[in-house]
């Protein structure tokens, strides 16, 4: 079964760092781009960025450039999303998703989501 | 522009046909994909490319596009189709970036 399994919910304080993960299985992890999507409470989906685990080519939406870091470890089929200094406004659900192909820009497999809560 | 615009809310009577639209300049060059999201769940891809349905998606879901507008049509809406629907496409930068529409809340009456 093709799936993406994300790490569990996190509760952090402002200023703390965090790295959440997304592990792929059931397919060739290095052959598909993996994207990250933010959903703030009660709001819509936001396209954050994308990585190709085969060579770690990474692209960021302008809104998220410099705010987060996307990385991948192909040896363990895992992509990551990290923050160096969290803010309360980072409180959201974060999804990873597999992209069908760059030309189609469609995400066919989604992780279950990781809820990040940042509160003092 | 890299924005995609959707109507915030649409309603449809049970068994009738509804069209959900998505407008944006990038849609003149790139296909839209469509996602269904129910409360507390991850999004699910329902349409991608010209008009492709992933395995398991009912054939009452279809997609089309004209000019700067992409549409998701549900023919014979069911109660279980009540959900939020999001469009997604490439942005216009050419840098393999994407963008989502603001979402449409579909109510089945």
Short mmCIF file of C-alpha atoms in Angstrom, two decimals:
data_model
loop_
_atom_site.label_atom_id
_atom_site.label_comp_id
_atom_site.label_asym_id
_atom_site.label_seq_id
_atom_site.Cartn_x
_atom_site.Cartn_y
_atom_site.Cartn_z
CA UNK A 1 0.00 0.00 0.00
CA UNK A 2 1.30 3.42 -0.97
CA UNK A 3 1.24 5.69 2.05
CA UNK A 4 2.78 8.65 3.82
CA UNK A 5 2.91 8.49 7.60
CA UNK A 6 3.59 11.67 9.52
CA UNK A 7 4.99 12.17 13.00
CA UNK A 8 2.69 12.91 15.91
CA UNK A 9 1.20 16.11 17.25
CA UNK A 10 3.53 18.64 18.83
CA UNK A 11 3.04 21.32 21.49
CA UNK A 12 5.83 23.89 21.61
CA UNK A 13 6.60 27.30 23.07
CA UNK A 14 7.39 30.38 20.98
CA UNK A 15 11.05 30.50 20.04
CA UNK A 16 11.54 26.75 20.19
CA UNK A 17 12.72 24.69 17.23
CA UNK A 18 10.85 21.78 15.67
CA UNK A 19 11.29 19.17 12.96
CA UNK A 20 8.35 17.04 11.82
CA UNK A 21 8.60 14.05 9.53
CA UNK A 22 6.80 12.27 6.71
CA UNK A 23 7.77 8.68 5.90
CA UNK A 24 6.86 7.17 2.56
CA UNK A 25 6.32 3.51 1.85
CA UNK A 26 4.96 1.27 -0.89
CA UNK A 27 6.57 3.17 -3.76
CA UNK A 28 9.92 4.51 -4.98
CA UNK A 29 10.38 7.44 -2.59
CA UNK A 30 13.15 9.00 -4.69
CA UNK A 31 11.01 9.19 -7.84
CA UNK A 32 8.25 11.56 -6.70
CA UNK A 33 8.24 15.12 -5.39
CA UNK A 34 6.91 15.54 -1.84
CA UNK A 35 5.07 18.76 -0.94
CA UNK A 36 4.13 20.34 2.36
CA UNK A 37 0.78 22.04 2.91
CA UNK A 38 -0.32 24.21 5.84
CA UNK A 39 -3.87 24.50 7.14
CA UNK A 40 -4.38 26.99 9.92
CA UNK A 41 -7.36 26.39 12.23
CA UNK A 42 -10.61 26.88 10.34
CA UNK A 43 -8.79 28.05 7.21
CA UNK A 44 -7.89 26.78 3.76
CA UNK A 45 -4.93 24.92 2.33
CA UNK A 46 -1.65 26.74 1.67
CA UNK A 47 1.10 25.43 -0.61
CA UNK A 48 4.38 25.73 1.30
CA UNK A 49 7.06 24.05 -0.75
CA UNK A 50 8.22 20.88 -2.39
CA UNK A 51 11.26 18.59 -2.47
CA UNK A 52 12.52 15.89 -4.81
CA UNK A 53 14.09 13.27 -2.51
CA UNK A 54 16.15 11.85 -5.37
CA UNK A 55 18.48 14.86 -5.38
CA UNK A 56 17.00 17.11 -2.64
CA UNK A 57 16.02 19.80 -5.15
CA UNK A 58 13.75 22.06 -3.07
CA UNK A 59 11.40 24.92 -3.98
CA UNK A 60 9.59 27.26 -1.59
CA UNK A 61 6.49 29.37 -1.99
CA UNK A 62 7.49 33.03 -1.48
CA UNK A 63 5.27 33.20 1.60
CA UNK A 64 7.29 30.47 3.31
CA UNK A 65 10.80 31.11 1.96
CA UNK A 66 13.09 31.73 4.93
CA UNK A 67 10.40 30.73 7.43
CA UNK A 68 10.79 26.95 7.22
CA UNK A 69 13.28 24.40 5.89
CA UNK A 70 12.28 21.36 3.86
CA UNK A 71 14.66 18.44 3.65
CA UNK A 72 14.70 14.71 2.96
CA UNK A 73 16.72 11.61 3.86
CA UNK A 74 16.28 9.20 0.99
CA UNK A 75 18.05 6.41 2.86
CA UNK A 76 15.04 6.17 5.18
CA UNK A 77 12.38 7.45 2.76
CA UNK A 78 11.55 10.42 4.96
CA UNK A 79 10.89 14.08 4.28
CA UNK A 80 11.06 16.78 6.92
CA UNK A 81 9.68 20.22 7.68
CA UNK A 82 11.49 22.27 10.28
CA UNK A 83 11.41 25.58 12.09
CA UNK A 84 14.32 27.21 13.91
CA UNK A 85 12.18 29.58 15.99
CA UNK A 86 8.46 28.93 16.22
CA UNK A 87 5.82 31.64 16.46
CA UNK A 88 2.25 31.42 17.70
CA UNK A 89 1.16 32.00 14.10
CA UNK A 90 2.78 28.67 13.13
CA UNK A 91 -0.05 26.88 14.94
CA UNK A 92 -1.64 24.75 12.23
CA UNK A 93 -2.11 21.32 10.76
CA UNK A 94 0.71 20.40 8.39
CA UNK A 95 0.28 17.82 5.65
CA UNK A 96 2.83 16.17 3.43
CA UNK A 97 1.67 14.88 0.07
CA UNK A 98 3.11 13.07 -2.94
CA UNK A 99 2.97 14.88 -6.25
CA UNK A 100 1.73 12.88 -9.24
CA UNK A 101 4.12 14.71 -11.57
CA UNK A 102 5.55 18.23 -11.89
CA UNK A 103 3.49 18.90 -14.99
CA UNK A 104 0.23 18.07 -13.24
CA UNK A 105 1.03 19.53 -9.83
CA UNK A 106 -1.53 17.22 -8.24
CA UNK A 107 -1.03 15.53 -4.88
CA UNK A 108 -2.38 11.99 -5.01
CA UNK A 109 -1.26 10.58 -1.66
CA UNK A 110 -1.53 12.57 1.57
CA UNK A 111 -0.18 12.00 5.03
CA UNK A 112 -2.59 12.04 7.96
CA UNK A 113 -1.35 15.46 9.08
CA UNK A 114 0.70 16.71 12.01
CA UNK A 115 -0.91 19.24 14.33
CA UNK A 116 1.58 21.82 15.62
CA UNK A 117 0.48 24.01 18.52
CA UNK A 118 2.68 26.92 19.57
CA UNK A 119 1.65 28.53 22.83
CA UNK A 120 3.32 30.09 25.81
CA UNK B 1 -0.98 36.50 -10.79
CA UNK B 2 -0.48 33.31 -8.77
CA UNK B 3 -3.89 33.42 -7.10
CA UNK B 4 -6.78 31.03 -7.58
CA UNK B 5 -10.27 32.30 -6.72
CA UNK B 6 -13.18 30.12 -5.62
CA UNK B 7 -16.70 30.94 -4.42
CA UNK B 8 -16.74 30.49 -0.62
CA UNK B 9 -19.96 28.47 -0.55
CA UNK B 10 -22.23 26.59 -2.91
CA UNK B 11 -25.33 24.50 -2.26
CA UNK B 12 -27.06 21.79 -4.26
CA UNK B 13 -30.21 19.74 -3.83
CA UNK B 14 -29.71 16.03 -3.31
CA UNK B 15 -29.38 14.28 -6.66
CA UNK B 16 -28.88 17.46 -8.65
CA UNK B 17 -25.81 18.69 -10.52
CA UNK B 18 -23.43 21.30 -9.15
CA UNK B 19 -20.43 23.07 -10.64
CA UNK B 20 -17.64 24.48 -8.50
CA UNK B 21 -15.35 26.94 -10.25
CA UNK B 22 -11.78 28.14 -9.85
CA UNK B 23 -10.39 31.20 -11.61
CA UNK B 24 -6.81 32.27 -12.12
CA UNK B 25 -4.36 33.40 -14.77
CA UNK B 26 -2.19 30.30 -14.36
CA UNK B 27 -5.12 28.13 -15.44
CA UNK B 28 -4.61 29.37 -18.98
CA UNK B 29 -1.36 27.38 -19.01
CA UNK B 30 -1.73 24.63 -16.41
CA UNK B 31 -4.35 22.10 -15.40
CA UNK B 32 -6.13 22.36 -12.08
CA UNK B 33 -6.45 19.51 -9.63
CA UNK B 34 -9.32 19.24 -7.18
CA UNK B 35 -9.45 17.99 -3.59
CA UNK B 36 -12.28 17.06 -1.27
CA UNK B 37 -11.80 17.62 2.44
CA UNK B 38 -14.24 16.54 5.10
CA UNK B 39 -14.00 17.78 8.71
CA UNK B 40 -11.09 16.30 10.61
CA UNK B 41 -9.71 14.50 7.58
CA UNK B 42 -6.84 14.99 5.17
CA UNK B 43 -7.68 16.20 1.66
CA UNK B 44 -8.44 13.61 -1.02
CA UNK B 45 -7.59 14.10 -4.70
CA UNK B 46 -10.75 13.76 -6.82
CA UNK B 47 -9.75 15.18 -10.23
CA UNK B 48 -6.40 15.94 -11.87
CA UNK B 49 -5.05 16.69 -15.31
CA UNK B 50 -7.48 17.12 -18.19
CA UNK B 51 -10.19 15.07 -16.43
CA UNK B 52 -8.63 12.16 -14.55
CA UNK B 53 -10.13 10.45 -11.51
CA UNK B 54 -7.93 8.52 -9.10
CA UNK B 55 -8.97 4.97 -8.34
CA UNK B 56 -11.97 4.87 -6.03
CA UNK B 57 -13.39 8.28 -6.95
CA UNK B 58 -16.98 7.97 -8.24
CA UNK B 59 -17.60 8.88 -11.87
CA UNK B 60 -20.12 11.53 -10.82
CA UNK B 61 -17.04 13.75 -10.33
CA UNK B 62 -15.65 15.36 -13.49
CA UNK B 63 -13.40 18.26 -14.40
CA UNK B 64 -13.20 20.75 -17.23
CA UNK B 65 -11.43 23.95 -18.13
CA UNK B 66 -11.93 26.99 -20.36
CA UNK B 67 -9.68 30.02 -20.50
CA UNK B 68 -8.79 31.08 -16.98
CA UNK B 69 -11.50 28.98 -15.31
CA UNK B 70 -11.42 25.37 -14.17
CA UNK B 71 -14.56 23.60 -13.02
CA UNK B 72 -15.39 20.58 -10.90
CA UNK B 73 -18.81 19.13 -11.67
CA UNK B 74 -20.68 16.69 -9.47
CA UNK B 75 -23.50 15.04 -11.41
CA UNK B 76 -26.13 13.68 -9.05
CA UNK B 77 -24.74 15.02 -5.76
CA UNK B 78 -24.95 12.69 -2.78
CA UNK B 79 -25.13 13.53 0.90
CA UNK B 80 -21.59 12.25 1.36
CA UNK B 81 -20.32 14.84 -1.12
CA UNK B 82 -20.89 17.60 1.42
CA UNK B 83 -17.37 18.86 2.09
CA UNK B 84 -14.86 21.59 1.35
CA UNK B 85 -13.41 21.54 -2.16
CA UNK B 86 -10.07 23.09 -3.12
CA UNK B 87 -8.52 23.68 -6.52
CA UNK B 88 -4.75 23.61 -6.99
CA UNK B 89 -2.47 24.44 -9.87
CA UNK B 90 0.96 25.65 -10.78
CA UNK B 91 1.62 29.29 -10.21
CA UNK B 92 2.82 31.49 -13.06
CA UNK B 93 6.47 31.71 -11.96
CA UNK B 94 7.62 28.65 -13.89
CA UNK B 95 9.59 27.54 -10.83
CA UNK B 96 7.55 24.42 -10.07
CA UNK B 97 5.60 26.20 -7.38
CA UNK B 98 1.95 25.65 -6.68
CA UNK B 99 -1.03 27.46 -5.26
CA UNK B 100 -4.40 26.49 -3.79
CA UNK B 101 -7.71 28.25 -4.17
CA UNK B 102 -9.44 29.52 -1.06
CA UNK B 103 -11.87 26.60 -1.00
CA UNK B 104 -15.60 26.14 -1.56
CA UNK B 105 -17.91 24.77 1.12
CA UNK B 106 -20.46 22.51 -0.60
CA UNK B 107 -23.76 21.95 1.17
CA UNK B 108 -26.07 19.18 -0.06
CA UNK B 109 -29.66 20.06 0.78
#
